[in-house]
PDB file of C-alpha atoms in Angstrom:
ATOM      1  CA  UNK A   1     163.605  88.664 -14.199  1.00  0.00           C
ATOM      2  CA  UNK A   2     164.802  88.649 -10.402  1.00  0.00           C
ATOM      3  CA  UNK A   3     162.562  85.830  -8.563  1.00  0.00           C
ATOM      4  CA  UNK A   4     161.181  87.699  -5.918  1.00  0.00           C
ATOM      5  CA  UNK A   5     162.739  87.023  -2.185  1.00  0.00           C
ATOM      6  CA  UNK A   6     161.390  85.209  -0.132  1.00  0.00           C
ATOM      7  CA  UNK A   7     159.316  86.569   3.072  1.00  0.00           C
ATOM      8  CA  UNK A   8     161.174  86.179   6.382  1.00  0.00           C
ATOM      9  CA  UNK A   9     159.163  85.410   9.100  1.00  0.00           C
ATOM     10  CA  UNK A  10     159.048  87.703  11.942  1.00  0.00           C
ATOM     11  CA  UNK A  11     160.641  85.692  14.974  1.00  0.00           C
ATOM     12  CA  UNK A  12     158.663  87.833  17.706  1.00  0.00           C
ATOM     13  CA  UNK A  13     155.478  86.275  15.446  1.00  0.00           C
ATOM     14  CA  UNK A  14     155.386  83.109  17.593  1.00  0.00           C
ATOM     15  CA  UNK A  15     156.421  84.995  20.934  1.00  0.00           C
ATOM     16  CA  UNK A  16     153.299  87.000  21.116  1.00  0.00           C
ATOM     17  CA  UNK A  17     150.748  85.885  24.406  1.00  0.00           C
ATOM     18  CA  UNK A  18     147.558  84.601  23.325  1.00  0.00           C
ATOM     19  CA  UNK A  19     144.508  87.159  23.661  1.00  0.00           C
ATOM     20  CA  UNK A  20     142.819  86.265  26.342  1.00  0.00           C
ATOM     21  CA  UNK A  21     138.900  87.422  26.283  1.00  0.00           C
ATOM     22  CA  UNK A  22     138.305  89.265  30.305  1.00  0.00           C
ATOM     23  CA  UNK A  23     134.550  88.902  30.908  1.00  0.00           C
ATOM     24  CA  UNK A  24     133.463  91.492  33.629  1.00  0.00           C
ATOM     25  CA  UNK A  25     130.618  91.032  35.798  1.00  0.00           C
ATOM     26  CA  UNK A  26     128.982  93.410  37.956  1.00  0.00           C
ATOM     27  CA  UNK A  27     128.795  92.748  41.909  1.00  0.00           C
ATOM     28  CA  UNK A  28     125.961  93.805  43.415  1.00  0.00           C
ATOM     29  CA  UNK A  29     126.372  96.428  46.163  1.00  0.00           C
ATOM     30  CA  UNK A  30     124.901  95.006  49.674  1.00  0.00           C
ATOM     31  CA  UNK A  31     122.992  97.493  51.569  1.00  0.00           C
ATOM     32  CA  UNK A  32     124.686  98.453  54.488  1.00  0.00           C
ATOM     33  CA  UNK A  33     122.950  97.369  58.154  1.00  0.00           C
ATOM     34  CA  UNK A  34     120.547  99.179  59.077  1.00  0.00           C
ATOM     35  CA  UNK A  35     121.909  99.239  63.085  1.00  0.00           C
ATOM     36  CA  UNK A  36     121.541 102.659  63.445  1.00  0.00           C
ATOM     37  CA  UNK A  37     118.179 103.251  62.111  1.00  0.00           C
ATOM     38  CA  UNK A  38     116.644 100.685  64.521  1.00  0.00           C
ATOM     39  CA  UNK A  39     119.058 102.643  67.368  1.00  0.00           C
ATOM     40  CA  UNK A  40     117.262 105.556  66.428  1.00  0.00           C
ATOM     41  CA  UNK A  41     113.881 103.619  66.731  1.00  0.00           C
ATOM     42  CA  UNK A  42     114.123 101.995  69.556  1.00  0.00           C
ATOM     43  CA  UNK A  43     115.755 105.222  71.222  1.00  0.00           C
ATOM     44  CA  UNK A  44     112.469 107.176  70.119  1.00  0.00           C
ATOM     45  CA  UNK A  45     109.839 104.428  71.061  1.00  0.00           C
ATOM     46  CA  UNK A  46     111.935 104.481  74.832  1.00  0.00           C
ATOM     47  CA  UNK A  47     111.848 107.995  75.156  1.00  0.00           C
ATOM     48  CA  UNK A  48     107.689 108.696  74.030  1.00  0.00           C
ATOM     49  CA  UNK A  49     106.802 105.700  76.345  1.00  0.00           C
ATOM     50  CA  UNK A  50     108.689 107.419  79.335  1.00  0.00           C
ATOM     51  CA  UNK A  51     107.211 110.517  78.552  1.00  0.00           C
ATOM     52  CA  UNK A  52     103.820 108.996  78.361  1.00  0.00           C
ATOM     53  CA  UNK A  53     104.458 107.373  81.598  1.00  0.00           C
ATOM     54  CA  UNK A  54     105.610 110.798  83.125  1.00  0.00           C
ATOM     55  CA  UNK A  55     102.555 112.431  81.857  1.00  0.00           C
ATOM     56  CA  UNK A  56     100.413 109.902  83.086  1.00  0.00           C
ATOM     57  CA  UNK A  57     101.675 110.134  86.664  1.00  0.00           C
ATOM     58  CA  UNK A  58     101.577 114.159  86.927  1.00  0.00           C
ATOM     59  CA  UNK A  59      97.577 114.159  85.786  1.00  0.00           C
ATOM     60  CA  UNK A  60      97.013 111.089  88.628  1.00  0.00           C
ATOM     61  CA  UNK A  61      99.310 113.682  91.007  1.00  0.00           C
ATOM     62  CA  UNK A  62      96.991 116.352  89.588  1.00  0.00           C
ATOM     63  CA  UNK A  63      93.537 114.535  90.186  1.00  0.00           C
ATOM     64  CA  UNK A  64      94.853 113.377  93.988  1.00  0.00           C
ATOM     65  CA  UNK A  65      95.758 117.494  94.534  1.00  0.00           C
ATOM     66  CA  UNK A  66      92.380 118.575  93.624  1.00  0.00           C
ATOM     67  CA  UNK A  67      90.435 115.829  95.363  1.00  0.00           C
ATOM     68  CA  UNK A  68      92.140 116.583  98.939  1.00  0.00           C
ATOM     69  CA  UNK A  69      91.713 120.750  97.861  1.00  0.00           C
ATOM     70  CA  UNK A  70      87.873 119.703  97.654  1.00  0.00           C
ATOM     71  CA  UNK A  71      87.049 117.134  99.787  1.00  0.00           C
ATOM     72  CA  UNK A  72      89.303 116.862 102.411  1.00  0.00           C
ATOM     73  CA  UNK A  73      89.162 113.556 103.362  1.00  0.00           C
ATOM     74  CA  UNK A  74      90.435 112.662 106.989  1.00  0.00           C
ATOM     75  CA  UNK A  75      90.291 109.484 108.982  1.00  0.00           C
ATOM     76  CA  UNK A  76      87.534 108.316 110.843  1.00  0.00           C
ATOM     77  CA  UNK A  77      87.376 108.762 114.351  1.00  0.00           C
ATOM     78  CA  UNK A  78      86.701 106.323 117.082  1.00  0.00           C
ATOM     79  CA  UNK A  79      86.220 107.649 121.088  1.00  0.00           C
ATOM     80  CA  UNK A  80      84.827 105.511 124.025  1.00  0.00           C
ATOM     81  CA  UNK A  81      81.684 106.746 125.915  1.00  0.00           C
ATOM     82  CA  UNK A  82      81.433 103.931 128.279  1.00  0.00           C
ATOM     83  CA  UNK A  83      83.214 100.847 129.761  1.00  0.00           C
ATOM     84  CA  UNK A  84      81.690  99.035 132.388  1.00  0.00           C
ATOM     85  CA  UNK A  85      82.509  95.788 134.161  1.00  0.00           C
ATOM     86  CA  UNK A  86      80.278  93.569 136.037  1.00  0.00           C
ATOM     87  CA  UNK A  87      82.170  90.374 136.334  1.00  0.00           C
ATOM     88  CA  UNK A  88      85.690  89.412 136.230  1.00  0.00           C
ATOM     89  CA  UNK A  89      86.758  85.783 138.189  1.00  0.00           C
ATOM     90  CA  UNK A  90      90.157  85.294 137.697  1.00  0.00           C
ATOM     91  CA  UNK A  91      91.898  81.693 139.145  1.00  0.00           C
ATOM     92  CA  UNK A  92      95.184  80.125 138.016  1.00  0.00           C
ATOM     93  CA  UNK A  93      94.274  78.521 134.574  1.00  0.00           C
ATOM     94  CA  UNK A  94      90.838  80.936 133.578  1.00  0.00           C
ATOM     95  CA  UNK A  95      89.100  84.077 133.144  1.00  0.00           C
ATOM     96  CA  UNK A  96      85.574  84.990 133.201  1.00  0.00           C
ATOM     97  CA  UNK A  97      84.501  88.449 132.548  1.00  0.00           C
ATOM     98  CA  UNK A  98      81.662  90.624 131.530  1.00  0.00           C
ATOM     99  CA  UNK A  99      81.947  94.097 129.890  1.00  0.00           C
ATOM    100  CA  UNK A 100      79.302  96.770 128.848  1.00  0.00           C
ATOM    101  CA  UNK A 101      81.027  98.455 125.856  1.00  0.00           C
ATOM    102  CA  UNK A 102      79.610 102.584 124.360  1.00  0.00           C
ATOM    103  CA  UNK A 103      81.733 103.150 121.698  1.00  0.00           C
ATOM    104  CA  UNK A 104      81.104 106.482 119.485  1.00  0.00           C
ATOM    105  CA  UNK A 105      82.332 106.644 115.545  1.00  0.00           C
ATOM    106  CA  UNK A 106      82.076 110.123 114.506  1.00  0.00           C
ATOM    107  CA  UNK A 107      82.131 111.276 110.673  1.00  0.00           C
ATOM    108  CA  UNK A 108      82.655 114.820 110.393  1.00  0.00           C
ATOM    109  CA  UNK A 109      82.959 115.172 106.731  1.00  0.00           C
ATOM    110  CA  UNK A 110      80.230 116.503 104.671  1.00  0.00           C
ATOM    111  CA  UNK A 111      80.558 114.459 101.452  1.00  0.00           C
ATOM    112  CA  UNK A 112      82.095 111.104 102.148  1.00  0.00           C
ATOM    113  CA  UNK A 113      79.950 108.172 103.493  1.00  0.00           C
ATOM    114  CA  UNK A 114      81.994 105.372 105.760  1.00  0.00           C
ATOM    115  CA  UNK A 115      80.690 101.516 105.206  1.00  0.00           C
ATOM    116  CA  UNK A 116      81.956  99.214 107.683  1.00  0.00           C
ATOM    117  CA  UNK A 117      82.484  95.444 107.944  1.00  0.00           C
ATOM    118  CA  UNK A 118      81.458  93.826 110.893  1.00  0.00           C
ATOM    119  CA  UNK A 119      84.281  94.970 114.013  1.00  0.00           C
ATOM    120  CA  UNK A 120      86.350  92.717 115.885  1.00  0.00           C
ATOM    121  CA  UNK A 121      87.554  93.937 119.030  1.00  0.00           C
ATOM    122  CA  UNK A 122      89.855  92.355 121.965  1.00  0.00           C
ATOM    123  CA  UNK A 123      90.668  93.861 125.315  1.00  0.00           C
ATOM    124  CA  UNK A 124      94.102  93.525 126.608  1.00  0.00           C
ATOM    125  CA  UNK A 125      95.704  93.624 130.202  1.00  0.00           C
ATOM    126  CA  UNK A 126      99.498  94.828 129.239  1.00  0.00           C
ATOM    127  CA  UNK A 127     100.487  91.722 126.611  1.00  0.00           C
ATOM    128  CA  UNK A 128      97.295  89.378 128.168  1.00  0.00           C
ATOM    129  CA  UNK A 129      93.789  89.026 126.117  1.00  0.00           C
ATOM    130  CA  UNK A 130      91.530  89.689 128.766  1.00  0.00           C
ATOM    131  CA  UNK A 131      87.961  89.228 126.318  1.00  0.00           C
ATOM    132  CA  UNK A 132      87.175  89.720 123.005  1.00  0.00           C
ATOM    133  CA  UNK A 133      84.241  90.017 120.920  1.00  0.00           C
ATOM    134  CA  UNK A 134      82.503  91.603 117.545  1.00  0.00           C
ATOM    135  CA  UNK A 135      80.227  95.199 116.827  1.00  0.00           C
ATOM    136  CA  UNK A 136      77.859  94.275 113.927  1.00  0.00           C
ATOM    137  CA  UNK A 137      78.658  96.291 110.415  1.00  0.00           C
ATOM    138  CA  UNK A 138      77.135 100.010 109.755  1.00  0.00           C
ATOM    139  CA  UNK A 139      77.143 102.389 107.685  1.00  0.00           C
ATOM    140  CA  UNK A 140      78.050 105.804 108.885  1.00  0.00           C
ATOM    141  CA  UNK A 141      76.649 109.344 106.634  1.00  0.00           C
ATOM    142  CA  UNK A 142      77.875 112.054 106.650  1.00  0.00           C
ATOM    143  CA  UNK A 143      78.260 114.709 109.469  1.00  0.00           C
ATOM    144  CA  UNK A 144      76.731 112.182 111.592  1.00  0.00           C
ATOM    145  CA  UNK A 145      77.874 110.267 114.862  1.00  0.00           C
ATOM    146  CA  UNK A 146      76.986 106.765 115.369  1.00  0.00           C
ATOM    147  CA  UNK A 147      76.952 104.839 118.419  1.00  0.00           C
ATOM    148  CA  UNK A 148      77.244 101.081 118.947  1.00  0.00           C
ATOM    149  CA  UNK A 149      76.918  99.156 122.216  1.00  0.00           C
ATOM    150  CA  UNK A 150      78.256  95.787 123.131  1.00  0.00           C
ATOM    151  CA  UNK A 151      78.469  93.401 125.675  1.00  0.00           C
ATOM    152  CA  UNK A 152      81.868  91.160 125.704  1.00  0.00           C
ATOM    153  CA  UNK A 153      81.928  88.379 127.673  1.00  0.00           C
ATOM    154  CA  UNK A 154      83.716  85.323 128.028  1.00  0.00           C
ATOM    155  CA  UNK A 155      84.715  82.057 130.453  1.00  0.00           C
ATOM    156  CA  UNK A 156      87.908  80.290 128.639  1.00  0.00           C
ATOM    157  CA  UNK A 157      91.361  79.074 129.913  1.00  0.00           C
ATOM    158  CA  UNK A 158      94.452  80.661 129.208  1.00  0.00           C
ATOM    159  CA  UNK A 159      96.491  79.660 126.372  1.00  0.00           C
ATOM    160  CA  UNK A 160      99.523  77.314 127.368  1.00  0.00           C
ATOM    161  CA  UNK A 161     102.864  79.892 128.238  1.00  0.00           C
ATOM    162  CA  UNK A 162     100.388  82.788 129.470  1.00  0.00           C
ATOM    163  CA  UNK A 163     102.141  84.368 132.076  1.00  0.00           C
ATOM    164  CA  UNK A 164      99.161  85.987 134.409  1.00  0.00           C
ATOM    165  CA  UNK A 165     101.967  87.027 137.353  1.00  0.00           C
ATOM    166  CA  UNK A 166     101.583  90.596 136.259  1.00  0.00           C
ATOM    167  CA  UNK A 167      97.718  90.487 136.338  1.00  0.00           C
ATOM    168  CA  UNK A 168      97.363  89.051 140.041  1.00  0.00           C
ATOM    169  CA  UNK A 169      99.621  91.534 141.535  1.00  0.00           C
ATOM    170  CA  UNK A 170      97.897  94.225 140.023  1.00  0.00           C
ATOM    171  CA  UNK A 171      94.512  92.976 141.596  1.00  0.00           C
ATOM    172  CA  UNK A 172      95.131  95.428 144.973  1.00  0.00           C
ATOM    173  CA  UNK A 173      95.362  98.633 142.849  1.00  0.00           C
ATOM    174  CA  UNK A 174      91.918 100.445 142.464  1.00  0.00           C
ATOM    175  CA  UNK A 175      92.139 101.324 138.857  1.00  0.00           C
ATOM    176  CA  UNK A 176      93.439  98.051 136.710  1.00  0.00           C
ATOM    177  CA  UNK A 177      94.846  99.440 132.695  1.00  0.00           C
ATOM    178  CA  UNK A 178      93.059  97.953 130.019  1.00  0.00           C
ATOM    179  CA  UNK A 179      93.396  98.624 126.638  1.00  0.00           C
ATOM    180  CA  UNK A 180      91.004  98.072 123.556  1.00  0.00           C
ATOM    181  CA  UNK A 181      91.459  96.915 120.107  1.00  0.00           C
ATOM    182  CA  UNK A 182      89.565  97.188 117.146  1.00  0.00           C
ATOM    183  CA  UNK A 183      90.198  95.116 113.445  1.00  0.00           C
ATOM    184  CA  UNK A 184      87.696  96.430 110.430  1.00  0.00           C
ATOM    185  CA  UNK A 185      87.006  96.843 107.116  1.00  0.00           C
ATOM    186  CA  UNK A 186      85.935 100.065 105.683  1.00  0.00           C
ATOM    187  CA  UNK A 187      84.866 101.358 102.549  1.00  0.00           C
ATOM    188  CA  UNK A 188      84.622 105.052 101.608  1.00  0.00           C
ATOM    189  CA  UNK A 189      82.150 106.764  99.407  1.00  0.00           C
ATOM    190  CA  UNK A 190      81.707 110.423  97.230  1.00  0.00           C
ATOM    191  CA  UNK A 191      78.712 110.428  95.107  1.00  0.00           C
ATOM    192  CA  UNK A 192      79.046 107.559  92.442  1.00  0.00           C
ATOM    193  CA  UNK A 193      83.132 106.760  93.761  1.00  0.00           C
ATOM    194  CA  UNK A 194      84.169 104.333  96.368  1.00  0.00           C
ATOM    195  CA  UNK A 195      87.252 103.115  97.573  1.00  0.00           C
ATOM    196  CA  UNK A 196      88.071  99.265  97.571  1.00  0.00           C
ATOM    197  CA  UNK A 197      87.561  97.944 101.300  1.00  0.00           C
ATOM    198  CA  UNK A 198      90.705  98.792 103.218  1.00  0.00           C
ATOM    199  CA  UNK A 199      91.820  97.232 106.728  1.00  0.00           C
ATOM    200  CA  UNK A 200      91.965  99.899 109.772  1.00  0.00           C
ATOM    201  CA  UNK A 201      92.655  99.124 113.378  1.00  0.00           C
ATOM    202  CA  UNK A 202      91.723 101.010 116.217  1.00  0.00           C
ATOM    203  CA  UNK A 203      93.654 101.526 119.347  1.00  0.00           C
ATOM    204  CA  UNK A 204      92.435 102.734 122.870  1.00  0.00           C
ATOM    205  CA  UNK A 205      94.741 103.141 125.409  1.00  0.00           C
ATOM    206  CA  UNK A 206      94.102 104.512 128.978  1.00  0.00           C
ATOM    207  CA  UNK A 207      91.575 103.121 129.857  1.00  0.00           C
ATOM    208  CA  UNK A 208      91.227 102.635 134.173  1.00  0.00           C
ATOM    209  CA  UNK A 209      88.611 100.727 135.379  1.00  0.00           C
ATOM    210  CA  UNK A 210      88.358  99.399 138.776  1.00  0.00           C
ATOM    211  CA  UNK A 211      87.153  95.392 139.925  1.00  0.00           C
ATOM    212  CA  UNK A 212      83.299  94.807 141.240  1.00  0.00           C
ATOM    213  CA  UNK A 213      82.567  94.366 144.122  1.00  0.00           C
ATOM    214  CA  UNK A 214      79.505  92.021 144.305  1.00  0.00           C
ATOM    215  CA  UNK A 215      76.775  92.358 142.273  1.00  0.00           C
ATOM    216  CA  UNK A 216      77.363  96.021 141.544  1.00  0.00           C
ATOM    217  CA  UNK A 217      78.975  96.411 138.274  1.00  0.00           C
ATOM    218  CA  UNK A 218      81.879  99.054 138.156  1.00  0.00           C
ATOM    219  CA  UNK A 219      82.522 102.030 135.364  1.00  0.00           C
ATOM    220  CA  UNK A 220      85.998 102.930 133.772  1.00  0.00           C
ATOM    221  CA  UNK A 221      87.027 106.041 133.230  1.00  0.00           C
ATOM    222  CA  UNK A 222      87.113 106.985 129.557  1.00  0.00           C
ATOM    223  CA  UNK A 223      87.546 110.572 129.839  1.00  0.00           C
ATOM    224  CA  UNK A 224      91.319 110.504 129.177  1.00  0.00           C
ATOM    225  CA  UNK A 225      90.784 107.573 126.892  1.00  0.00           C
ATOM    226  CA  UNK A 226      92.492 108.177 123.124  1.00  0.00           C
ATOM    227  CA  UNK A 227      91.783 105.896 120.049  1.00  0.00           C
ATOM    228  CA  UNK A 228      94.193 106.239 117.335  1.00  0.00           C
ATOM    229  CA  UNK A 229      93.033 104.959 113.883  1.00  0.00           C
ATOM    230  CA  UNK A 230      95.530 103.379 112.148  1.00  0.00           C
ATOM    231  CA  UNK A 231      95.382 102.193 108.186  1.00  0.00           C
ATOM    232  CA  UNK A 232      96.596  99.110 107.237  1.00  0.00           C
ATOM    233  CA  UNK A 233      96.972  99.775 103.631  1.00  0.00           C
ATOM    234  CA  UNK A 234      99.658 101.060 100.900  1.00  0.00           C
ATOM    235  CA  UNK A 235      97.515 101.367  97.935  1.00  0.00           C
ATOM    236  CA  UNK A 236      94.025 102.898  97.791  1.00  0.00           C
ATOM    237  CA  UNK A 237      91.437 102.244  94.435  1.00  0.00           C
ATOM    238  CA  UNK A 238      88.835 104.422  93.707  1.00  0.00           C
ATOM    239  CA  UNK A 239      86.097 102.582  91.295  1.00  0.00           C
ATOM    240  CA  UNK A 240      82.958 103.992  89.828  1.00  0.00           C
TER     241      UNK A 240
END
């Protein structure tokens, strides 16, 4: 019998690389920002507020159209009937004077009712305060003319720097030029809508009146007299 050979071991046996066991996990996929969808958000929310505010502004141009189409509104208008002076004393320091003030408000519109605040009025030579005094409130309807009277009179000094030069060499003319002043408050009204109570001043210029001579009192002429109204207000409110 042949003892069998023995087995040869394979040299490459020990050479080999241990199998190594890979263990695979899964990353989870992030979702990407979401930049652009809040882009496209904010783009949208931008643009509908704009229109909005667009829209908004056309019906308020549309609602101001239609209310001058109908009513019409115009300012009030002021005029001076009368202006009469029975005293006027001037010395170095003082001034006392009396005047006998007509004036005439006329409302010419046939649906809008004028409220006024008490008036505050000054007369002016050139740049000097000559008097001042008040009209009491009124209200005014429509197509109607009202007429207030006043008397204005005063006895004060001069405030410190008045420079009454131009006033005392004016004394010799006949016709002295006085002008008139006049701070209120009015409110307008159509049916249940009013405004909110907006400042006006009124100016008078022209006016010609000449000094009295004793006791008689002397009258201006007003003929050529124009008041010019002017608002003193940007925004107007209309409430219910």
């Amino acid at each position: 019998m042949v003892p069998p050979s023995p087995q040869t071991e394979d040299p490459t046996q020990h050479c080999q690389p241990p199998k190594l066991n890979y263990i695979t996990t899964s990353i989870p996929c992030t979702a990407p920002p979401q930049r652009r969808y809040r882009r496209c958000f904010c783009y949208s929310c931008c643009l509908c507020t704009t229109l909005l505010i667009i829209i908004i502004l056309l019906l308020v141009a549309i609602a101001d159209a239609v209310f001058l189409v109908l009513y019409r509104p115009h300012r009030p208008s002021f005029s001076i009937s009368s202006l009469q002076l029975s005293k006027f004393n001037l010395t170095d320091t003082s001034l006392a004077s009396n005047f006998d003030l007509t004036l005439i408000a006329r409302n010419l519109k046939k649906k809008i009712v004028f409220s006024y605040e008490p008036i505050a009025l000054k007369i002016f030579f050139s740049d000097i305060s000559i008097d001042d005094g008040s009209l009491p409130s009124f209200t005014q309807a429509t197509k109607n003319v009202t007429t207030v009277k006043a008397v204005i009179s005063s006895s004060s000094p001069f405030p410190d720097g008045t420079i009454i030069s131009p006033l005392k060499s004016n004394l010799k003319n006949k016709n002295l030029p006085f002008k008139l002043t006049l701070d209120t408050r009015v409110e307008a009204k159509i049916m249940k809508l009013k405004t909110n109570k907006l400042r006006v001043r009124v100016n008078c210029d022209g006016i010609k009146i000449s000094l009295p001579t004793g006791k008689s009192s002397t009258t201006g002429t007003t003929a050529n007299v124009k008041c010019k109204v002017d608002p003193r207000f940007k925004i107007i409110t209309w409430t219910i």
